[in-house]
């Protein structure tokens, strides 16, 4: 049985350490499963079975959870989804959690469709960085991938974020047959702009279960980049899921995320909370603790924190182990997991 932490005003926050000695200090909170795009690798054209509104965490519940995790030693929070900016008053929620003592970094991942008008306020509240999804630079191809005609709005967000000087990462999912020929053109954005461009292996969370093994793995992405930029040099590994590279003459950097090959599990520090309020300790698990149920049953802060600590001690060693424990996961959409 895990003992509760006896806090004194001066004691440092306890650390959440899993059964393999990994420190869990990064929370990814999916604030909604709703989306205004229908990216082919994330969900079917008709969408997914949307979670009923009353089953989605309220802002009060999310605020409480973020506070509880920060008290347990989480220092970094990312809001994701679905599309986070579809949720009303998202920026004010970000401003509220910004005030939590101990929370050092707040980030958001967005598709950029509705984001541009919020950028000044995001700057004002001191958001640490924004991840913007950008799978193509061609408007007609954008429509084929996202099934909506929103390329212009996304590019407006891109330029607005740069204009306001908010650190920016671009996420490109490499989808075989659709956009692999744009790896190099999109990488070149890091030559012109101070951005980190990250290439993501396609993962099996497309909401319909029909996933075939990818051929375009991180190795192929790396070879493609090295051929185009022979001077590319790896940077020392950090706690990021991305392997990051510098290219001489580039203002930004390049990154590769082997999310399907699961090459980063040894140092994974991520906890996810889904829009339904279920905690996941791996992308590939099926949810390991129902935090919403605990909260709605009236559990105290101490009981919830203890449940979190205990759950962390049963974490799978890596994504392959987690997947073995959760064989149905492949019918999920990344929008309900919180990618
Ligand atoms: N809607 C926002 C967006 O697209 O940026 C945030 C949520 S989205 C699920 C988060 C990230 O997951 C995006 O960068 C998206 O490209 C990525 N993603 C979604 N489905 C994926 C999949 N099957 N494999 C790899 N990455 C995926
Ligand atoms: Fe929506 Fe993001 Fe999924 Fe695309 S990847 S459908 S933008 S949640």
mmCIF file of C-alpha atoms and ligand atoms in Angstrom:
data_model
loop_
_atom_site.group_PDB
_atom_site.id
_atom_site.type_symbol
_atom_site.label_atom_id
_atom_site.label_comp_id
_atom_site.label_asym_id
_atom_site.label_seq_id
_atom_site.Cartn_x
_atom_site.Cartn_y
_atom_site.Cartn_z
ATOM 1 C CA UNK A 1 0.000 0.000 0.000
ATOM 2 C CA UNK A 2 1.390 3.385 -0.966
ATOM 3 C CA UNK A 3 1.577 5.897 1.861
ATOM 4 C CA UNK A 4 0.184 9.379 1.255
ATOM 5 C CA UNK A 5 2.762 12.131 1.009
ATOM 6 C CA UNK A 6 2.950 14.235 4.184
ATOM 7 C CA UNK A 7 3.520 17.692 2.803
ATOM 8 C CA UNK A 8 5.079 20.503 4.801
ATOM 9 C CA UNK A 9 5.075 23.998 3.323
ATOM 10 C CA UNK A 10 8.774 23.701 2.375
ATOM 11 C CA UNK A 11 8.953 20.115 1.175
ATOM 12 C CA UNK A 12 9.530 19.679 -2.570
ATOM 13 C CA UNK A 13 6.693 18.010 -4.451
ATOM 14 C CA UNK A 14 6.881 14.224 -4.340
ATOM 15 C CA UNK A 15 7.846 12.510 -7.552
ATOM 16 C CA UNK A 16 5.713 10.022 -9.387
ATOM 17 C CA UNK A 17 8.082 7.171 -10.144
ATOM 18 C CA UNK A 18 6.839 4.082 -11.975
ATOM 19 C CA UNK A 19 7.764 0.449 -11.352
ATOM 20 C CA UNK A 20 10.669 0.797 -13.820
ATOM 21 C CA UNK A 21 12.114 3.912 -12.172
ATOM 22 C CA UNK A 22 10.760 6.337 -14.790
ATOM 23 C CA UNK A 23 9.697 9.715 -13.468
ATOM 24 C CA UNK A 24 6.210 10.669 -14.652
ATOM 25 C CA UNK A 25 6.166 14.443 -14.851
ATOM 26 C CA UNK A 26 4.261 15.161 -18.060
ATOM 27 C CA UNK A 27 0.469 15.164 -18.301
ATOM 28 C CA UNK A 28 -1.368 15.175 -21.628
ATOM 29 C CA UNK A 29 -4.979 16.134 -21.117
ATOM 30 C CA UNK A 30 -7.451 15.583 -23.956
ATOM 31 C CA UNK A 31 -10.108 18.237 -23.431
ATOM 32 C CA UNK A 32 -12.538 16.949 -26.081
ATOM 33 C CA UNK A 33 -12.904 14.192 -28.660
ATOM 34 C CA UNK A 34 -14.717 16.541 -31.106
ATOM 35 C CA UNK A 35 -12.931 17.682 -34.205
ATOM 36 C CA UNK A 36 -13.510 19.980 -37.178
ATOM 37 C CA UNK A 37 -11.230 17.901 -39.438
ATOM 38 C CA UNK A 38 -11.400 14.226 -40.360
ATOM 39 C CA UNK A 39 -7.742 13.294 -40.886
ATOM 40 C CA UNK A 40 -7.565 9.921 -42.610
ATOM 41 C CA UNK A 41 -5.073 8.503 -40.108
ATOM 42 C CA UNK A 42 -7.172 9.590 -37.099
ATOM 43 C CA UNK A 43 -10.844 8.971 -37.852
ATOM 44 C CA UNK A 44 -13.282 7.821 -40.546
ATOM 45 C CA UNK A 45 -14.982 10.319 -42.841
ATOM 46 C CA UNK A 46 -18.257 10.072 -40.922
ATOM 47 C CA UNK A 47 -16.432 10.803 -37.646
ATOM 48 C CA UNK A 48 -16.472 8.593 -34.583
ATOM 49 C CA UNK A 49 -19.098 7.773 -31.955
ATOM 50 C CA UNK A 50 -18.778 11.071 -30.122
ATOM 51 C CA UNK A 51 -18.654 10.842 -26.366
ATOM 52 C CA UNK A 52 -21.898 12.123 -24.793
ATOM 53 C CA UNK A 53 -21.390 15.606 -23.353
ATOM 54 C CA UNK A 54 -22.126 14.566 -19.777
ATOM 55 C CA UNK A 55 -19.431 11.886 -19.980
ATOM 56 C CA UNK A 56 -16.742 14.449 -20.843
ATOM 57 C CA UNK A 57 -14.799 16.058 -18.004
ATOM 58 C CA UNK A 58 -15.952 19.531 -17.002
ATOM 59 C CA UNK A 59 -13.443 22.372 -16.656
ATOM 60 C CA UNK A 60 -13.770 22.120 -12.873
ATOM 61 C CA UNK A 61 -12.914 18.416 -13.000
ATOM 62 C CA UNK A 62 -9.990 19.014 -15.345
ATOM 63 C CA UNK A 63 -8.674 21.814 -13.165
ATOM 64 C CA UNK A 64 -8.868 19.594 -10.115
ATOM 65 C CA UNK A 65 -7.018 16.784 -11.879
ATOM 66 C CA UNK A 66 -4.270 19.070 -13.150
ATOM 67 C CA UNK A 67 -3.840 20.439 -9.617
ATOM 68 C CA UNK A 68 -3.668 16.920 -8.161
ATOM 69 C CA UNK A 69 -1.079 15.819 -10.725
ATOM 70 C CA UNK A 70 1.003 18.964 -10.186
ATOM 71 C CA UNK A 71 0.960 18.295 -6.443
ATOM 72 C CA UNK A 72 2.295 14.843 -7.284
ATOM 73 C CA UNK A 73 5.230 16.297 -9.208
ATOM 74 C CA UNK A 74 3.934 16.905 -12.745
ATOM 75 C CA UNK A 75 5.625 20.024 -14.131
ATOM 76 C CA UNK A 76 4.426 20.004 -17.730
ATOM 77 C CA UNK A 77 0.876 19.849 -19.116
ATOM 78 C CA UNK A 78 -0.246 19.641 -22.722
ATOM 79 C CA UNK A 79 -3.847 20.192 -23.785
ATOM 80 C CA UNK A 80 -4.831 18.153 -26.781
ATOM 81 C CA UNK A 81 -7.860 16.293 -28.117
ATOM 82 C CA UNK A 82 -9.759 16.071 -30.554
ATOM 83 C CA UNK A 83 -9.355 19.713 -31.432
ATOM 84 C CA UNK A 84 -8.867 21.623 -28.170
ATOM 85 C CA UNK A 85 -10.003 24.984 -29.602
ATOM 86 C CA UNK A 86 -13.457 23.552 -30.281
ATOM 87 C CA UNK A 87 -13.982 23.647 -26.547
ATOM 88 C CA UNK A 88 -15.413 27.026 -25.482
ATOM 89 C CA UNK A 89 -13.276 29.123 -23.114
ATOM 90 C CA UNK A 90 -10.212 26.940 -23.625
ATOM 91 C CA UNK A 91 -7.813 29.865 -23.378
ATOM 92 C CA UNK A 92 -9.278 30.966 -20.063
ATOM 93 C CA UNK A 93 -8.830 27.427 -18.784
ATOM 94 C CA UNK A 94 -5.180 27.582 -19.863
ATOM 95 C CA UNK A 95 -4.825 30.903 -18.046
ATOM 96 C CA UNK A 96 -6.288 29.317 -14.903
ATOM 97 C CA UNK A 97 -3.974 26.336 -14.872
ATOM 98 C CA UNK A 98 -1.056 28.686 -15.597
ATOM 99 C CA UNK A 99 -1.569 29.977 -12.040
ATOM 100 C CA UNK A 100 -0.977 26.589 -10.413
ATOM 101 C CA UNK A 101 2.206 26.750 -8.355
ATOM 102 C CA UNK A 102 4.671 24.106 -9.540
ATOM 103 C CA UNK A 103 3.352 23.887 -13.092
ATOM 104 C CA UNK A 104 6.255 25.121 -15.178
ATOM 105 C CA UNK A 105 5.256 24.403 -18.770
ATOM 106 C CA UNK A 106 1.913 24.515 -20.563
ATOM 107 C CA UNK A 107 1.548 23.484 -24.175
ATOM 108 C CA UNK A 108 -1.230 22.909 -26.637
ATOM 109 C CA UNK A 109 -1.498 20.722 -29.738
ATOM 110 C CA UNK A 110 -3.859 22.040 -32.403
ATOM 111 C CA UNK A 111 -4.858 21.552 -36.008
ATOM 112 C CA UNK A 112 -4.804 25.351 -36.383
ATOM 113 C CA UNK A 113 -8.262 25.778 -37.934
ATOM 114 C CA UNK A 114 -9.653 27.998 -35.153
ATOM 115 C CA UNK A 115 -6.422 28.971 -33.424
ATOM 116 C CA UNK A 116 -5.172 32.172 -35.100
ATOM 117 C CA UNK A 117 -7.477 34.642 -33.255
ATOM 118 C CA UNK A 118 -6.384 33.207 -29.886
ATOM 119 C CA UNK A 119 -2.651 33.603 -30.474
ATOM 120 C CA UNK A 120 -2.257 37.081 -28.871
ATOM 121 C CA UNK A 121 -3.970 35.902 -25.692
ATOM 122 C CA UNK A 122 -1.907 32.686 -25.654
ATOM 123 C CA UNK A 123 1.192 34.848 -25.781
ATOM 124 C CA UNK A 124 -0.152 37.022 -22.975
ATOM 125 C CA UNK A 125 -0.778 34.115 -20.640
ATOM 126 C CA UNK A 126 2.716 32.783 -21.306
ATOM 127 C CA UNK A 127 2.052 29.489 -23.055
ATOM 128 C CA UNK A 128 5.338 27.585 -23.352
ATOM 129 C CA UNK A 129 4.890 26.331 -26.915
ATOM 130 C CA UNK A 130 2.357 25.259 -29.518
ATOM 131 C CA UNK A 131 2.386 22.121 -31.658
ATOM 132 C CA UNK A 132 0.661 22.657 -34.979
ATOM 133 C CA UNK A 133 -0.260 19.750 -37.216
ATOM 134 C CA UNK A 134 0.820 20.263 -40.822
ATOM 135 C CA UNK A 135 0.874 17.233 -43.110
ATOM 136 C CA UNK A 136 1.166 19.000 -46.449
ATOM 137 C CA UNK A 137 1.869 22.365 -48.057
ATOM 138 C CA UNK A 138 -0.586 21.756 -50.889
ATOM 139 C CA UNK A 139 -4.179 22.927 -50.395
ATOM 140 C CA UNK A 140 -5.720 20.178 -52.570
ATOM 141 C CA UNK A 141 -3.749 17.514 -50.739
ATOM 142 C CA UNK A 142 -4.755 19.026 -47.407
ATOM 143 C CA UNK A 143 -8.347 18.318 -48.434
ATOM 144 C CA UNK A 144 -7.511 14.691 -49.264
ATOM 145 C CA UNK A 145 -5.855 14.171 -45.880
ATOM 146 C CA UNK A 146 -8.116 16.210 -43.587
ATOM 147 C CA UNK A 147 -11.306 15.956 -45.718
ATOM 148 C CA UNK A 148 -11.998 19.639 -45.038
ATOM 149 C CA UNK A 149 -10.919 22.748 -46.940
ATOM 150 C CA UNK A 150 -9.076 24.539 -44.144
ATOM 151 C CA UNK A 151 -5.506 24.855 -45.397
ATOM 152 C CA UNK A 152 -5.688 28.667 -45.440
ATOM 153 C CA UNK A 153 -6.776 28.889 -41.791
ATOM 154 C CA UNK A 154 -3.963 26.547 -40.724
ATOM 155 C CA UNK A 155 -1.329 28.609 -42.528
ATOM 156 C CA UNK A 156 -2.732 31.779 -40.991
ATOM 157 C CA UNK A 157 -2.221 30.196 -37.559
ATOM 158 C CA UNK A 158 1.309 29.165 -38.542
ATOM 159 C CA UNK A 159 2.279 32.739 -39.434
ATOM 160 C CA UNK A 160 0.464 34.286 -36.466
ATOM 161 C CA UNK A 161 2.313 32.045 -33.997
ATOM 162 C CA UNK A 162 5.635 33.014 -35.569
ATOM 163 C CA UNK A 163 4.669 36.684 -35.550
ATOM 164 C CA UNK A 164 4.004 36.519 -31.803
ATOM 165 C CA UNK A 165 7.219 34.627 -31.125
ATOM 166 C CA UNK A 166 5.646 31.608 -29.433
ATOM 167 C CA UNK A 167 7.903 28.546 -29.751
ATOM 168 C CA UNK A 168 6.424 26.359 -32.473
ATOM 169 C CA UNK A 169 6.678 22.706 -33.413
ATOM 170 C CA UNK A 170 5.092 21.320 -36.553
ATOM 171 C CA UNK A 171 3.773 17.761 -36.587
ATOM 172 C CA UNK A 172 3.683 15.923 -39.909
ATOM 173 C CA UNK A 173 2.219 12.417 -39.872
ATOM 174 C CA UNK A 174 3.897 10.521 -42.694
ATOM 175 C CA UNK A 175 1.072 8.680 -44.402
ATOM 176 C CA UNK A 176 2.215 6.276 -47.081
ATOM 177 C CA UNK A 177 0.908 7.053 -50.517
ATOM 178 C CA UNK A 178 -0.375 10.468 -49.525
ATOM 179 C CA UNK A 179 2.418 12.756 -48.402
ATOM 180 C CA UNK A 180 5.804 11.035 -48.082
ATOM 181 C CA UNK A 181 7.054 13.095 -51.046
ATOM 182 C CA UNK A 182 6.651 16.223 -48.884
ATOM 183 C CA UNK A 183 9.048 15.159 -46.116
ATOM 184 C CA UNK A 184 11.829 17.257 -47.599
ATOM 185 C CA UNK A 185 9.746 20.340 -48.562
ATOM 186 C CA UNK A 186 8.197 20.411 -45.084
ATOM 187 C CA UNK A 187 11.620 19.886 -43.452
ATOM 188 C CA UNK A 188 12.755 22.994 -45.340
ATOM 189 C CA UNK A 189 10.370 25.090 -43.244
ATOM 190 C CA UNK A 190 12.970 24.661 -40.487
ATOM 191 C CA UNK A 191 15.525 26.239 -42.795
ATOM 192 C CA UNK A 192 13.465 29.366 -43.275
ATOM 193 C CA UNK A 193 11.730 29.604 -39.872
ATOM 194 C CA UNK A 194 12.787 28.932 -36.257
ATOM 195 C CA UNK A 195 10.541 25.880 -35.891
ATOM 196 C CA UNK A 196 11.030 22.238 -34.977
ATOM 197 C CA UNK A 197 9.526 20.070 -37.697
ATOM 198 C CA UNK A 198 8.670 16.608 -36.429
ATOM 199 C CA UNK A 199 7.879 13.629 -38.624
ATOM 200 C CA UNK A 200 5.580 11.117 -36.955
ATOM 201 C CA UNK A 201 5.229 7.454 -37.828
ATOM 202 C CA UNK A 202 1.629 6.613 -38.502
ATOM 203 C CA UNK A 203 0.116 4.751 -35.529
ATOM 204 C CA UNK A 204 -2.827 2.350 -35.515
ATOM 205 C CA UNK A 205 -5.394 4.742 -34.029
ATOM 206 C CA UNK A 206 -7.573 5.669 -36.973
ATOM 207 C CA UNK A 207 -10.936 4.938 -35.407
ATOM 208 C CA UNK A 208 -11.896 2.054 -37.656
ATOM 209 C CA UNK A 209 -9.467 -0.718 -36.795
ATOM 210 C CA UNK A 210 -8.373 -1.161 -40.419
ATOM 211 C CA UNK A 211 -4.657 -0.581 -40.027
ATOM 212 C CA UNK A 212 -1.980 -2.224 -42.093
ATOM 213 C CA UNK A 213 1.605 -2.429 -40.971
ATOM 214 C CA UNK A 214 3.463 0.698 -42.043
ATOM 215 C CA UNK A 215 6.469 0.590 -44.297
ATOM 216 C CA UNK A 216 7.348 4.235 -43.820
ATOM 217 C CA UNK A 217 9.012 3.873 -40.428
ATOM 218 C CA UNK A 218 11.310 6.293 -38.597
ATOM 219 C CA UNK A 219 14.264 4.617 -40.333
ATOM 220 C CA UNK A 220 12.903 5.401 -43.790
ATOM 221 C CA UNK A 221 12.091 8.947 -42.702
ATOM 222 C CA UNK A 222 15.628 9.337 -41.345
ATOM 223 C CA UNK A 223 17.187 7.998 -44.566
ATOM 224 C CA UNK A 224 15.054 10.379 -46.625
ATOM 225 C CA UNK A 225 16.159 13.351 -44.519
ATOM 226 C CA UNK A 226 19.823 12.315 -44.445
ATOM 227 C CA UNK A 227 19.881 11.989 -48.217
ATOM 228 C CA UNK A 228 18.478 15.499 -48.583
ATOM 229 C CA UNK A 229 20.543 17.031 -45.747
ATOM 230 C CA UNK A 230 23.825 15.093 -45.461
ATOM 231 C CA UNK A 231 25.107 17.399 -42.695
ATOM 232 C CA UNK A 232 22.275 16.467 -40.351
ATOM 233 C CA UNK A 233 23.552 15.807 -36.816
ATOM 234 C CA UNK A 234 21.714 14.205 -33.903
ATOM 235 C CA UNK A 235 21.328 16.238 -30.726
ATOM 236 C CA UNK A 236 21.763 14.589 -27.330
ATOM 237 C CA UNK A 237 18.642 12.597 -26.432
ATOM 238 C CA UNK A 238 16.378 14.290 -23.915
ATOM 239 C CA UNK A 239 13.047 13.166 -22.541
ATOM 240 C CA UNK A 240 11.227 13.982 -25.735
ATOM 241 C CA UNK A 241 9.650 11.219 -27.807
ATOM 242 C CA UNK A 242 11.377 12.805 -30.806
ATOM 243 C CA UNK A 243 14.911 12.080 -31.918
ATOM 244 C CA UNK A 244 16.053 15.622 -32.716
ATOM 245 C CA UNK A 245 18.563 16.745 -35.362
ATOM 246 C CA UNK A 246 20.363 19.921 -36.279
ATOM 247 C CA UNK A 247 21.135 20.858 -39.881
ATOM 248 C CA UNK A 248 23.823 23.432 -40.653
ATOM 249 C CA UNK A 249 22.252 26.627 -41.938
ATOM 250 C CA UNK A 250 18.793 25.822 -40.555
ATOM 251 C CA UNK A 251 17.140 28.195 -38.082
ATOM 252 C CA UNK A 252 15.079 25.368 -36.615
ATOM 253 C CA UNK A 253 15.494 21.655 -36.039
ATOM 254 C CA UNK A 254 14.121 18.374 -37.308
ATOM 255 C CA UNK A 255 12.645 15.582 -35.213
ATOM 256 C CA UNK A 256 11.439 12.043 -35.840
ATOM 257 C CA UNK A 257 8.867 10.326 -33.645
ATOM 258 C CA UNK A 258 8.814 6.543 -33.865
ATOM 259 C CA UNK A 259 5.411 6.166 -32.268
ATOM 260 C CA UNK A 260 4.660 2.900 -34.040
ATOM 261 C CA UNK A 261 8.138 1.419 -33.560
ATOM 262 C CA UNK A 262 7.985 2.568 -29.931
ATOM 263 C CA UNK A 263 11.646 3.515 -29.708
ATOM 264 C CA UNK A 264 11.267 5.949 -26.791
ATOM 265 C CA UNK A 265 9.504 3.868 -24.121
ATOM 266 C CA UNK A 266 12.557 3.564 -21.863
ATOM 267 C CA UNK A 267 12.402 7.235 -20.955
ATOM 268 C CA UNK A 268 8.674 7.851 -21.321
ATOM 269 C CA UNK A 269 7.410 10.298 -18.698
ATOM 270 C CA UNK A 270 3.858 10.710 -20.025
ATOM 271 C CA UNK A 271 0.513 10.293 -18.347
ATOM 272 C CA UNK A 272 -2.584 10.758 -20.460
ATOM 273 C CA UNK A 273 -6.084 11.668 -19.344
ATOM 274 C CA UNK A 274 -8.752 11.044 -21.976
ATOM 275 C CA UNK A 275 -11.823 13.271 -22.501
ATOM 276 C CA UNK A 276 -13.774 10.686 -20.470
ATOM 277 C CA UNK A 277 -11.400 11.211 -17.559
ATOM 278 C CA UNK A 278 -9.630 7.864 -17.848
ATOM 279 C CA UNK A 279 -5.925 7.796 -17.103
ATOM 280 C CA UNK A 280 -3.558 6.006 -19.464
ATOM 281 C CA UNK A 281 0.093 5.343 -18.748
ATOM 282 C CA UNK A 282 0.800 4.342 -22.354
ATOM 283 C CA UNK A 283 -0.716 5.277 -25.735
ATOM 284 C CA UNK A 284 -1.221 1.582 -26.338
ATOM 285 C CA UNK A 285 -3.051 0.693 -23.100
ATOM 286 C CA UNK A 286 -6.815 0.621 -22.749
ATOM 287 C CA UNK A 287 -7.051 3.029 -19.842
ATOM 288 C CA UNK A 288 -5.804 2.054 -16.417
ATOM 289 C CA UNK A 289 -7.673 4.254 -13.926
ATOM 290 C CA UNK A 290 -11.106 5.876 -14.133
ATOM 291 C CA UNK A 291 -10.448 9.249 -12.539
ATOM 292 C CA UNK A 292 -13.834 10.683 -13.469
ATOM 293 C CA UNK A 293 -15.629 7.842 -11.724
ATOM 294 C CA UNK A 294 -13.583 8.459 -8.588
ATOM 295 C CA UNK A 295 -14.274 12.202 -8.669
ATOM 296 C CA UNK A 296 -17.989 11.817 -9.361
ATOM 297 C CA UNK A 297 -18.245 9.258 -6.539
ATOM 298 C CA UNK A 298 -16.971 11.947 -4.159
ATOM 299 C CA UNK A 299 -13.405 10.666 -3.593
ATOM 300 C CA UNK A 300 -11.144 13.024 -1.657
ATOM 301 C CA UNK A 301 -7.985 14.506 -3.153
ATOM 302 C CA UNK A 302 -5.902 12.159 -1.023
ATOM 303 C CA UNK A 303 -7.740 9.048 -2.212
ATOM 304 C CA UNK A 304 -7.417 10.079 -5.862
ATOM 305 C CA UNK A 305 -3.708 10.819 -5.513
ATOM 306 C CA UNK A 306 -3.146 7.500 -3.800
ATOM 307 C CA UNK A 307 -4.981 5.680 -6.598
ATOM 308 C CA UNK A 308 -2.773 7.455 -9.144
ATOM 309 C CA UNK A 309 0.413 6.502 -7.296
ATOM 310 C CA UNK A 310 -0.645 2.869 -7.039
ATOM 311 C CA UNK A 311 -1.609 2.686 -10.705
ATOM 312 C CA UNK A 312 1.735 4.135 -11.777
ATOM 313 C CA UNK A 313 3.393 1.187 -10.031
ATOM 314 C CA UNK A 314 1.772 -1.264 -12.477
ATOM 315 C CA UNK A 315 2.922 0.395 -15.661
ATOM 316 C CA UNK A 316 3.793 -1.726 -18.682
ATOM 317 C CA UNK A 317 7.499 -1.770 -19.539
ATOM 318 C CA UNK A 318 6.830 -0.485 -23.060
ATOM 319 C CA UNK A 319 4.181 0.006 -25.712
ATOM 320 C CA UNK A 320 4.384 -3.608 -26.901
ATOM 321 C CA UNK A 321 3.681 -4.916 -23.398
ATOM 322 C CA UNK A 322 0.855 -2.405 -22.962
ATOM 323 C CA UNK A 323 -0.645 -3.512 -26.271
ATOM 324 C CA UNK A 324 -0.565 -7.184 -25.233
ATOM 325 C CA UNK A 325 -2.633 -6.252 -22.197
ATOM 326 C CA UNK A 326 -5.109 -4.242 -24.347
ATOM 327 C CA UNK A 327 -5.785 -6.088 -27.596
ATOM 328 C CA UNK A 328 -8.893 -4.064 -28.566
ATOM 329 C CA UNK A 329 -7.085 -0.734 -28.648
ATOM 330 C CA UNK A 330 -6.729 -0.623 -32.439
ATOM 331 C CA UNK A 331 -10.302 0.460 -33.006
ATOM 332 C CA UNK A 332 -9.619 3.682 -31.085
ATOM 333 C CA UNK A 333 -9.186 7.072 -32.701
ATOM 334 C CA UNK A 334 -6.280 9.282 -31.683
ATOM 335 C CA UNK A 335 -8.955 11.905 -30.929
ATOM 336 C CA UNK A 336 -10.393 9.842 -28.059
ATOM 337 C CA UNK A 337 -6.955 8.945 -26.732
ATOM 338 C CA UNK A 338 -5.475 12.434 -26.863
ATOM 339 C CA UNK A 339 -2.574 12.145 -29.289
HETATM 340 N N1 LIG B 1 -6.518 18.002 -33.289
HETATM 341 C C1 LIG B 1 -5.217 18.383 -32.867
HETATM 342 C C2 LIG B 1 -4.195 18.195 -33.945
HETATM 343 O O1 LIG B 1 -4.495 17.515 -34.921
HETATM 344 O O2 LIG B 1 -3.105 18.721 -33.806
HETATM 345 C C3 LIG B 1 -4.774 17.693 -31.600
HETATM 346 C C4 LIG B 1 -5.132 16.253 -31.453
HETATM 347 S S1 LIG B 1 -4.318 15.163 -32.592
HETATM 348 C C5 LIG B 1 -5.003 13.625 -32.141
HETATM 349 C C6 LIG B 1 -2.664 15.173 -31.948
HETATM 350 C C7 LIG B 1 -1.603 14.715 -32.887
HETATM 351 O O3 LIG B 1 -1.793 13.350 -33.148
HETATM 352 C C8 LIG B 1 -1.593 15.423 -34.221
HETATM 353 O O4 LIG B 1 -0.310 15.933 -34.502
HETATM 354 C C9 LIG B 1 -1.951 14.338 -35.204
HETATM 355 O O5 LIG B 1 -1.346 14.542 -36.433
HETATM 356 C C10 LIG B 1 -1.458 13.100 -34.500
HETATM 357 N N2 LIG B 1 -2.125 11.873 -34.921
HETATM 358 C C11 LIG B 1 -3.433 11.636 -35.030
HETATM 359 N N3 LIG B 1 -3.680 10.365 -35.442
HETATM 360 C C12 LIG B 1 -2.468 9.789 -35.591
HETATM 361 C C13 LIG B 1 -2.039 8.491 -36.000
HETATM 362 N N4 LIG B 1 -2.899 7.542 -36.327
HETATM 363 N N5 LIG B 1 -0.722 8.252 -36.033
HETATM 364 C C14 LIG B 1 0.180 9.208 -35.702
HETATM 365 N N6 LIG B 1 -0.168 10.448 -35.298
HETATM 366 C C15 LIG B 1 -1.465 10.747 -35.249
HETATM 367 FE FE1 LIG B 2 -8.861 16.080 -35.711
HETATM 368 FE FE2 LIG B 2 -6.355 16.170 -34.873
HETATM 369 FE FE3 LIG B 2 -7.565 13.830 -35.399
HETATM 370 FE FE4 LIG B 2 -6.979 15.456 -37.413
HETATM 371 S S1 LIG B 2 -5.521 14.482 -36.018
HETATM 372 S S2 LIG B 2 -8.951 14.386 -37.100
HETATM 373 S S3 LIG B 2 -7.261 17.422 -36.520
HETATM 374 S S4 LIG B 2 -8.071 15.214 -33.796
#
